[in-house]
Amino acid sequence: MDLEKVFHMSGGVGKTSYAQNSSLQKKASDMVKHITLETIQQLYNEVNPKSLGIADLGCSSGPNTLSLIKDIVELSKEVASLPDFHRDLKKDRNGRCPAVFIAGCPGSFYGRLFPNNCLHFIYSSYSLHWLSKVPPGLYDEHGKSINKGGVCISESSPPSVSQAYWNQFQEDISLFLKSRSEELVTGGRMVLITLGRIGQEHVDRGNSFFWEILSKCLAISVSQGEIEKEKLECYDVHFYAASRNEIEDEVRREGSFELERMEMLEIKKQVKGGDGYSTGVAMTVRAIQESMLYHHFGDGINLDTLFNNYAKMVDQEMANQQINPITFLLLLKKL
């Protein structure tokens, strides 16, 4: 599967779009905005560049995509498209537009995207927990998944599943750091926001639990004859929530960056409009997974039913015990 072509957030501005279901991601970005802007100011004072090269590395669509870039050029109004972005830039105090040049660069950030030493600042929010591919170690010599009944690391997964995901994360994060170090000037900074986990156990009441719920909902779809069991048994997501120690160790091992700051963010539950928390979670997961689910299972899968079941299961689990997804903030400086 070519993830660069298949995997994307749900586009548009409809009810199931990522634009309408990414408030948690926006809240995390807002929570660290002061750190991001302080980092830009410090960087500018240290390097004093004639121009400032900035890259936002992500895989989403909607108003979150350029909101931080607007903050960096001292504008606060949210934007949903490039024409809006240019138009708002002209609304500065003197009616003049700053010299801002924008380009979109397609491709995977697990590899080179830009020329050497052309960037001063890199920002990436809720992207690095997505691996470059489904770990090859999840499949046996016959191409069959060893993670039967699970779409990611779960309580029923054998240890080799966790090892396969860990191996892929190591490979990917090393390549990401190496590629960015070649594109950043010395002293350049990166602010990264990513999902993670607290301890060394891969299965917890955090991010991994949402994948367990998806596995259970897909199993219901199998029992109802909507999708084939064989299809479910070979559906695996390319997601890995790293621990603090794993991230620190990989940054140290790669050697191109100093980890200046690392914080765990506590993001409170949000309820949008008349929807409950469980519905909001289900819609968020749908906006993230819809492209992959349709590609793998085909148009026959009923996503409305699937994610209605998902919301009900979240409600049931929340009644028993809280689900606490973990988010990390990383601030790195190129050595």
Short mmCIF file of C-alpha atoms in Angstrom, two decimals:
data_model
loop_
_atom_site.label_atom_id
_atom_site.label_comp_id
_atom_site.label_asym_id
_atom_site.label_seq_id
_atom_site.Cartn_x
_atom_site.Cartn_y
_atom_site.Cartn_z
CA MET A 1 0.00 0.00 0.00
CA ASP A 2 1.33 3.43 -0.97
CA LEU A 3 0.49 5.42 2.15
CA GLU A 4 1.62 8.69 0.58
CA LYS A 5 -1.28 8.39 -1.88
CA VAL A 6 -3.88 6.60 0.27
CA PHE A 7 -3.54 8.05 3.76
CA HIS A 8 -4.98 11.50 4.34
CA MET A 9 -7.35 13.28 6.67
CA SER A 10 -10.96 13.61 5.44
CA GLY A 11 -11.16 16.75 3.34
CA GLY A 12 -13.82 19.39 2.89
CA VAL A 13 -15.78 21.13 5.61
CA GLY A 14 -18.64 18.67 6.09
CA LYS A 15 -19.75 16.98 9.30
CA THR A 16 -17.24 14.14 9.00
CA SER A 17 -14.33 16.25 7.75
CA TYR A 18 -11.07 16.73 9.61
CA ALA A 19 -11.69 20.47 9.48
CA GLN A 20 -14.78 19.96 11.66
CA ASN A 21 -13.23 17.31 13.89
CA SER A 22 -9.77 18.49 14.89
CA SER A 23 -10.50 20.77 17.84
CA LEU A 24 -8.25 18.76 20.15
CA GLN A 25 -5.33 19.24 17.76
CA LYS A 26 -6.06 22.97 17.57
CA LYS A 27 -6.25 23.23 21.35
CA ALA A 28 -2.84 21.59 21.77
CA SER A 29 -1.33 23.95 19.21
CA ASP A 30 -2.85 26.93 21.02
CA MET A 31 -1.53 25.67 24.36
CA VAL A 32 2.06 25.75 23.11
CA LYS A 33 1.74 28.79 20.85
CA HIS A 34 3.62 30.99 23.29
CA ILE A 35 6.52 28.51 23.29
CA THR A 36 6.53 28.40 19.50
CA LEU A 37 6.56 32.18 19.13
CA GLU A 38 9.17 32.62 21.86
CA THR A 39 11.34 30.07 20.06
CA ILE A 40 10.99 31.98 16.78
CA GLN A 41 11.98 35.23 18.51
CA GLN A 42 14.98 33.66 20.19
CA LEU A 43 16.06 32.03 16.96
CA TYR A 44 15.79 35.29 15.05
CA ASN A 45 17.87 37.11 17.66
CA GLU A 46 20.56 34.42 17.57
CA VAL A 47 20.80 33.92 13.81
CA ASN A 48 19.63 37.34 12.54
CA PRO A 49 18.74 36.01 9.09
CA LYS A 50 17.90 38.23 6.12
CA SER A 51 14.96 35.94 5.49
CA LEU A 52 13.31 33.31 7.64
CA GLY A 53 12.68 29.84 6.24
CA ILE A 54 9.82 28.03 7.96
CA ALA A 55 8.23 24.63 7.25
CA ASP A 56 5.06 23.13 8.70
CA LEU A 57 5.19 19.37 8.22
CA GLY A 58 1.82 17.68 8.45
CA CYS A 59 -0.74 15.43 6.81
CA SER A 60 -3.97 17.29 7.49
CA SER A 61 -6.36 19.73 5.86
CA GLY A 62 -8.57 22.51 7.16
CA PRO A 63 -8.04 25.62 9.28
CA ASN A 64 -5.27 24.14 11.44
CA THR A 65 -2.96 23.84 8.45
CA LEU A 66 -1.86 27.48 8.24
CA SER A 67 -3.01 28.94 11.55
CA LEU A 68 0.42 28.76 13.15
CA ILE A 69 2.11 30.26 10.12
CA LYS A 70 -0.29 33.18 10.45
CA ASP A 71 0.68 33.55 14.08
CA ILE A 72 4.31 33.67 13.08
CA VAL A 73 3.63 36.60 10.74
CA GLU A 74 1.72 38.31 13.56
CA LEU A 75 -1.80 37.63 12.45
CA SER A 76 -4.27 35.72 14.58
CA LYS A 77 -7.37 35.14 12.48
CA GLU A 78 -7.83 31.49 11.51
CA VAL A 79 -7.56 30.58 7.84
CA ALA A 80 -8.85 27.70 5.78
CA SER A 81 -7.21 28.27 2.41
CA LEU A 82 -4.26 29.98 0.74
CA PRO A 83 -6.33 32.78 -0.87
CA ASP A 84 -7.72 33.70 2.56
CA PHE A 85 -4.20 33.60 3.95
CA HIS A 86 -2.87 36.06 1.35
CA ARG A 87 -5.87 38.33 1.69
CA ASP A 88 -5.58 38.55 5.47
CA LEU A 89 -1.86 39.24 5.26
CA LYS A 90 -2.65 42.50 3.47
CA LYS A 91 -4.65 43.71 6.44
CA ASP A 92 -1.63 44.93 8.38
CA ARG A 93 -1.50 48.36 9.98
CA ASN A 94 -0.10 50.13 6.92
CA GLY A 95 -2.04 48.26 4.28
CA ARG A 96 1.15 46.76 2.91
CA CYS A 97 1.79 43.06 2.56
CA PRO A 98 4.97 41.66 4.11
CA ALA A 99 7.24 39.72 1.78
CA VAL A 100 5.85 36.27 2.49
CA PHE A 101 6.36 33.48 -0.03
CA ILE A 102 4.34 30.27 0.32
CA ALA A 103 4.79 26.89 -1.33
CA GLY A 104 3.29 23.46 -0.80
CA CYS A 105 5.72 20.55 -1.00
CA PRO A 106 4.18 17.10 -1.51
CA GLY A 107 5.91 14.00 -0.26
CA SER A 108 6.80 12.16 2.92
CA PHE A 109 8.71 13.91 5.69
CA TYR A 110 10.45 10.58 6.27
CA GLY A 111 13.14 11.67 3.86
CA ARG A 112 14.46 14.86 2.30
CA LEU A 113 12.03 17.59 1.23
CA PHE A 114 14.13 20.79 1.08
CA PRO A 115 17.65 21.91 0.07
CA ASN A 116 20.51 21.94 2.54
CA ASN A 117 20.57 24.70 5.18
CA CYS A 118 17.50 26.49 3.83
CA LEU A 119 15.25 26.36 6.90
CA HIS A 120 15.40 28.11 10.26
CA PHE A 121 12.31 26.68 11.91
CA ILE A 122 10.27 23.50 11.51
CA TYR A 123 6.90 22.85 13.09
CA SER A 124 4.95 19.60 13.08
CA SER A 125 1.76 18.94 15.01
CA TYR A 126 0.12 15.52 15.44
CA SER A 127 2.01 13.92 12.57
CA LEU A 128 5.05 12.04 13.86
CA HIS A 129 3.03 9.30 15.53
CA TRP A 130 2.14 8.19 11.98
CA LEU A 131 4.78 5.78 10.73
CA SER A 132 6.05 5.78 7.16
CA LYS A 133 4.45 2.39 6.58
CA VAL A 134 2.76 -0.49 8.31
CA PRO A 135 5.66 -2.37 9.97
CA PRO A 136 6.77 -5.27 7.73
CA GLY A 137 7.47 -7.32 10.87
CA LEU A 138 3.71 -7.69 11.39
CA TYR A 139 3.55 -10.30 8.63
CA ASP A 140 4.79 -13.88 8.56
CA GLU A 141 6.57 -15.62 5.68
CA HIS A 142 3.21 -16.17 3.98
CA GLY A 143 2.19 -12.51 4.19
CA LYS A 144 -0.34 -13.17 6.95
CA SER A 145 -0.66 -10.73 9.84
CA ILE A 146 0.59 -12.02 13.19
CA ASN A 147 -1.67 -9.49 14.95
CA LYS A 148 -4.92 -11.41 14.59
CA GLY A 149 -7.96 -9.46 15.79
CA GLY A 150 -6.09 -6.23 16.37
CA VAL A 151 -5.45 -3.21 14.17
CA CYS A 152 -2.56 -1.97 16.33
CA ILE A 153 -0.78 -3.03 19.53
CA SER A 154 -3.39 -4.49 21.89
CA GLU A 155 -3.69 -6.73 24.95
CA SER A 156 -4.02 -9.78 22.70
CA SER A 157 -0.97 -8.92 20.57
CA PRO A 158 2.12 -11.16 20.86
CA PRO A 159 5.37 -9.41 21.91
CA SER A 160 6.62 -9.54 18.33
CA VAL A 161 3.91 -7.02 17.35
CA SER A 162 5.18 -4.41 19.79
CA GLN A 163 8.73 -5.12 18.59
CA ALA A 164 7.72 -4.64 14.95
CA TYR A 165 6.17 -1.25 15.69
CA TRP A 166 9.15 -0.20 17.79
CA ASN A 167 11.60 -1.18 15.03
CA GLN A 168 9.66 0.85 12.47
CA PHE A 169 9.50 3.86 14.79
CA GLN A 170 13.27 3.75 15.32
CA GLU A 171 13.89 3.62 11.59
CA ASP A 172 11.45 6.45 10.87
CA ILE A 173 12.41 8.88 13.61
CA SER A 174 16.10 8.47 12.82
CA LEU A 175 15.47 9.26 9.15
CA PHE A 176 13.24 12.21 10.09
CA LEU A 177 15.87 13.74 12.36
CA LYS A 178 18.70 13.15 9.88
CA SER A 179 16.71 14.70 7.02
CA ARG A 180 15.68 17.75 9.04
CA SER A 181 19.22 18.29 10.33
CA GLU A 182 20.45 18.62 6.75
CA GLU A 183 17.70 21.09 5.87
CA LEU A 184 18.03 23.29 8.97
CA VAL A 185 20.77 25.85 9.54
CA THR A 186 22.97 25.40 12.59
CA GLY A 187 21.03 26.62 15.60
CA GLY A 188 17.71 26.08 13.81
CA ARG A 189 14.79 24.86 15.89
CA MET A 190 11.97 22.35 15.68
CA VAL A 191 8.74 22.37 17.69
CA LEU A 192 7.04 18.99 17.48
CA ILE A 193 3.70 17.92 18.97
CA THR A 194 3.04 14.20 18.96
CA LEU A 195 0.90 11.60 20.68
CA GLY A 196 2.75 9.34 23.11
CA ARG A 197 2.46 7.22 26.21
CA ILE A 198 3.59 7.59 29.80
CA GLY A 199 5.37 4.32 30.62
CA GLN A 200 7.04 1.41 28.87
CA GLU A 201 3.84 -0.63 28.59
CA HIS A 202 2.38 -0.31 25.12
CA VAL A 203 -1.19 -1.04 26.17
CA ASP A 204 -2.79 1.54 28.46
CA ARG A 205 -5.84 3.74 28.88
CA GLY A 206 -4.29 6.27 26.53
CA ASN A 207 -3.91 6.38 22.77
CA SER A 208 -3.64 2.61 22.21
CA PHE A 209 -7.06 2.12 23.74
CA PHE A 210 -8.79 3.98 20.91
CA TRP A 211 -7.39 1.43 18.44
CA GLU A 212 -8.69 -1.42 20.58
CA ILE A 213 -12.16 0.08 20.35
CA LEU A 214 -11.84 0.33 16.56
CA SER A 215 -10.83 -3.35 16.43
CA LYS A 216 -13.96 -4.30 18.40
CA CYS A 217 -16.21 -2.21 16.15
CA LEU A 218 -14.73 -3.76 13.01
CA ALA A 219 -15.34 -7.20 14.55
CA ILE A 220 -19.01 -6.25 14.92
CA SER A 221 -19.06 -5.33 11.22
CA VAL A 222 -17.65 -8.78 10.45
CA SER A 223 -20.34 -10.49 12.57
CA GLN A 224 -23.00 -8.52 10.69
CA GLY A 225 -21.61 -9.60 7.33
CA GLU A 226 -20.57 -6.10 6.22
CA ILE A 227 -16.88 -6.93 5.85
CA GLU A 228 -14.90 -10.13 5.48
CA LYS A 229 -13.02 -11.59 8.43
CA GLU A 230 -9.94 -12.09 6.26
CA LYS A 231 -9.98 -8.39 5.42
CA LEU A 232 -10.05 -7.45 9.10
CA GLU A 233 -7.21 -9.82 9.95
CA CYS A 234 -4.89 -8.00 7.56
CA TYR A 235 -5.88 -4.44 8.50
CA ASP A 236 -3.14 -2.78 10.54
CA VAL A 237 -2.64 0.91 11.23
CA HIS A 238 0.71 2.67 10.93
CA PHE A 239 0.60 4.33 14.34
CA TYR A 240 3.08 4.33 17.21
CA ALA A 241 2.82 6.28 20.47
CA ALA A 242 6.38 6.56 21.77
CA SER A 243 7.28 6.99 25.42
CA ARG A 244 9.33 9.89 26.78
CA ASN A 245 12.36 7.64 27.26
CA GLU A 246 12.10 6.24 23.74
CA ILE A 247 12.00 9.72 22.22
CA GLU A 248 14.88 10.99 24.35
CA ASP A 249 16.98 7.92 23.51
CA GLU A 250 16.40 8.22 19.76
CA VAL A 251 17.22 11.95 19.70
CA ARG A 252 20.43 11.22 21.63
CA ARG A 253 21.31 8.27 19.40
CA GLU A 254 20.83 10.17 16.13
CA GLY A 255 22.98 13.00 17.47
CA SER A 256 22.02 15.99 15.30
CA PHE A 257 19.81 17.78 17.84
CA GLU A 258 19.72 18.88 21.44
CA LEU A 259 16.38 18.24 23.12
CA GLU A 260 15.96 21.60 24.83
CA ARG A 261 12.50 20.97 26.19
CA MET A 262 10.01 18.13 26.49
CA GLU A 263 6.65 18.43 28.19
CA MET A 264 3.58 16.27 28.58
CA LEU A 265 0.38 18.14 27.76
CA GLU A 266 -2.87 17.53 29.58
CA ILE A 267 -5.69 18.36 27.20
CA LYS A 268 -9.12 18.41 28.81
CA LYS A 269 -12.10 16.78 27.16
CA GLN A 270 -14.10 19.02 24.87
CA VAL A 271 -17.75 18.77 23.89
CA LYS A 272 -18.66 20.44 20.62
CA GLY A 273 -22.18 21.81 20.21
CA GLY A 274 -24.80 19.30 21.28
CA ASP A 275 -22.57 16.28 20.73
CA GLY A 276 -21.26 14.28 23.66
CA TYR A 277 -17.59 13.53 24.25
CA SER A 278 -17.89 9.99 22.90
CA THR A 279 -19.42 11.22 19.63
CA GLY A 280 -16.63 13.77 19.28
CA VAL A 281 -13.99 11.07 19.75
CA ALA A 282 -15.70 8.81 17.22
CA MET A 283 -15.90 11.62 14.64
CA THR A 284 -12.25 12.47 15.16
CA VAL A 285 -11.15 8.88 14.62
CA ARG A 286 -13.38 8.67 11.56
CA ALA A 287 -11.86 11.83 10.06
CA ILE A 288 -8.43 10.27 10.53
CA GLN A 289 -9.20 6.74 9.35
CA GLU A 290 -11.89 7.13 6.71
CA SER A 291 -9.53 7.14 3.72
CA MET A 292 -7.78 4.00 4.93
CA LEU A 293 -10.97 2.14 5.82
CA TYR A 294 -12.58 2.75 2.44
CA HIS A 295 -9.39 1.81 0.61
CA HIS A 296 -8.99 -1.46 2.50
CA PHE A 297 -12.58 -2.64 3.00
CA GLY A 298 -14.24 -1.02 0.00
CA ASP A 299 -17.40 1.03 -0.31
CA GLY A 300 -19.47 -1.74 1.30
CA ILE A 301 -18.38 -0.79 4.79
CA ASN A 302 -20.97 1.33 6.61
CA LEU A 303 -18.94 3.96 8.43
CA ASP A 304 -22.01 5.60 9.96
CA THR A 305 -22.90 2.38 11.76
CA LEU A 306 -19.27 1.61 12.57
CA PHE A 307 -18.67 4.90 14.33
CA ASN A 308 -22.04 4.96 16.03
CA ASN A 309 -20.91 1.72 17.64
CA TYR A 310 -17.56 3.35 18.36
CA ALA A 311 -19.19 6.23 20.24
CA LYS A 312 -21.29 3.78 22.31
CA MET A 313 -18.18 1.83 23.28
CA VAL A 314 -16.34 4.99 24.30
CA ASP A 315 -19.32 5.87 26.52
CA GLN A 316 -19.24 2.44 28.11
CA GLU A 317 -15.51 2.58 28.75
CA MET A 318 -15.64 6.12 30.13
CA ALA A 319 -18.30 4.98 32.61
CA ASN A 320 -15.81 2.43 33.96
CA GLN A 321 -12.57 4.42 33.83
CA GLN A 322 -11.15 7.55 32.22
CA ILE A 323 -9.34 7.34 28.88
CA ASN A 324 -6.37 9.69 28.95
CA PRO A 325 -4.56 10.23 25.64
CA ILE A 326 -1.05 11.59 26.09
CA THR A 327 0.52 14.41 24.04
CA PHE A 328 4.18 15.43 24.10
CA LEU A 329 5.74 18.77 23.17
CA LEU A 330 9.32 18.64 21.93
CA LEU A 331 11.65 21.59 21.34
CA LEU A 332 14.85 20.67 19.52
CA LYS A 333 17.89 22.70 18.48
CA LYS A 334 20.20 21.69 15.64
CA LEU A 335 23.75 21.25 16.84
#
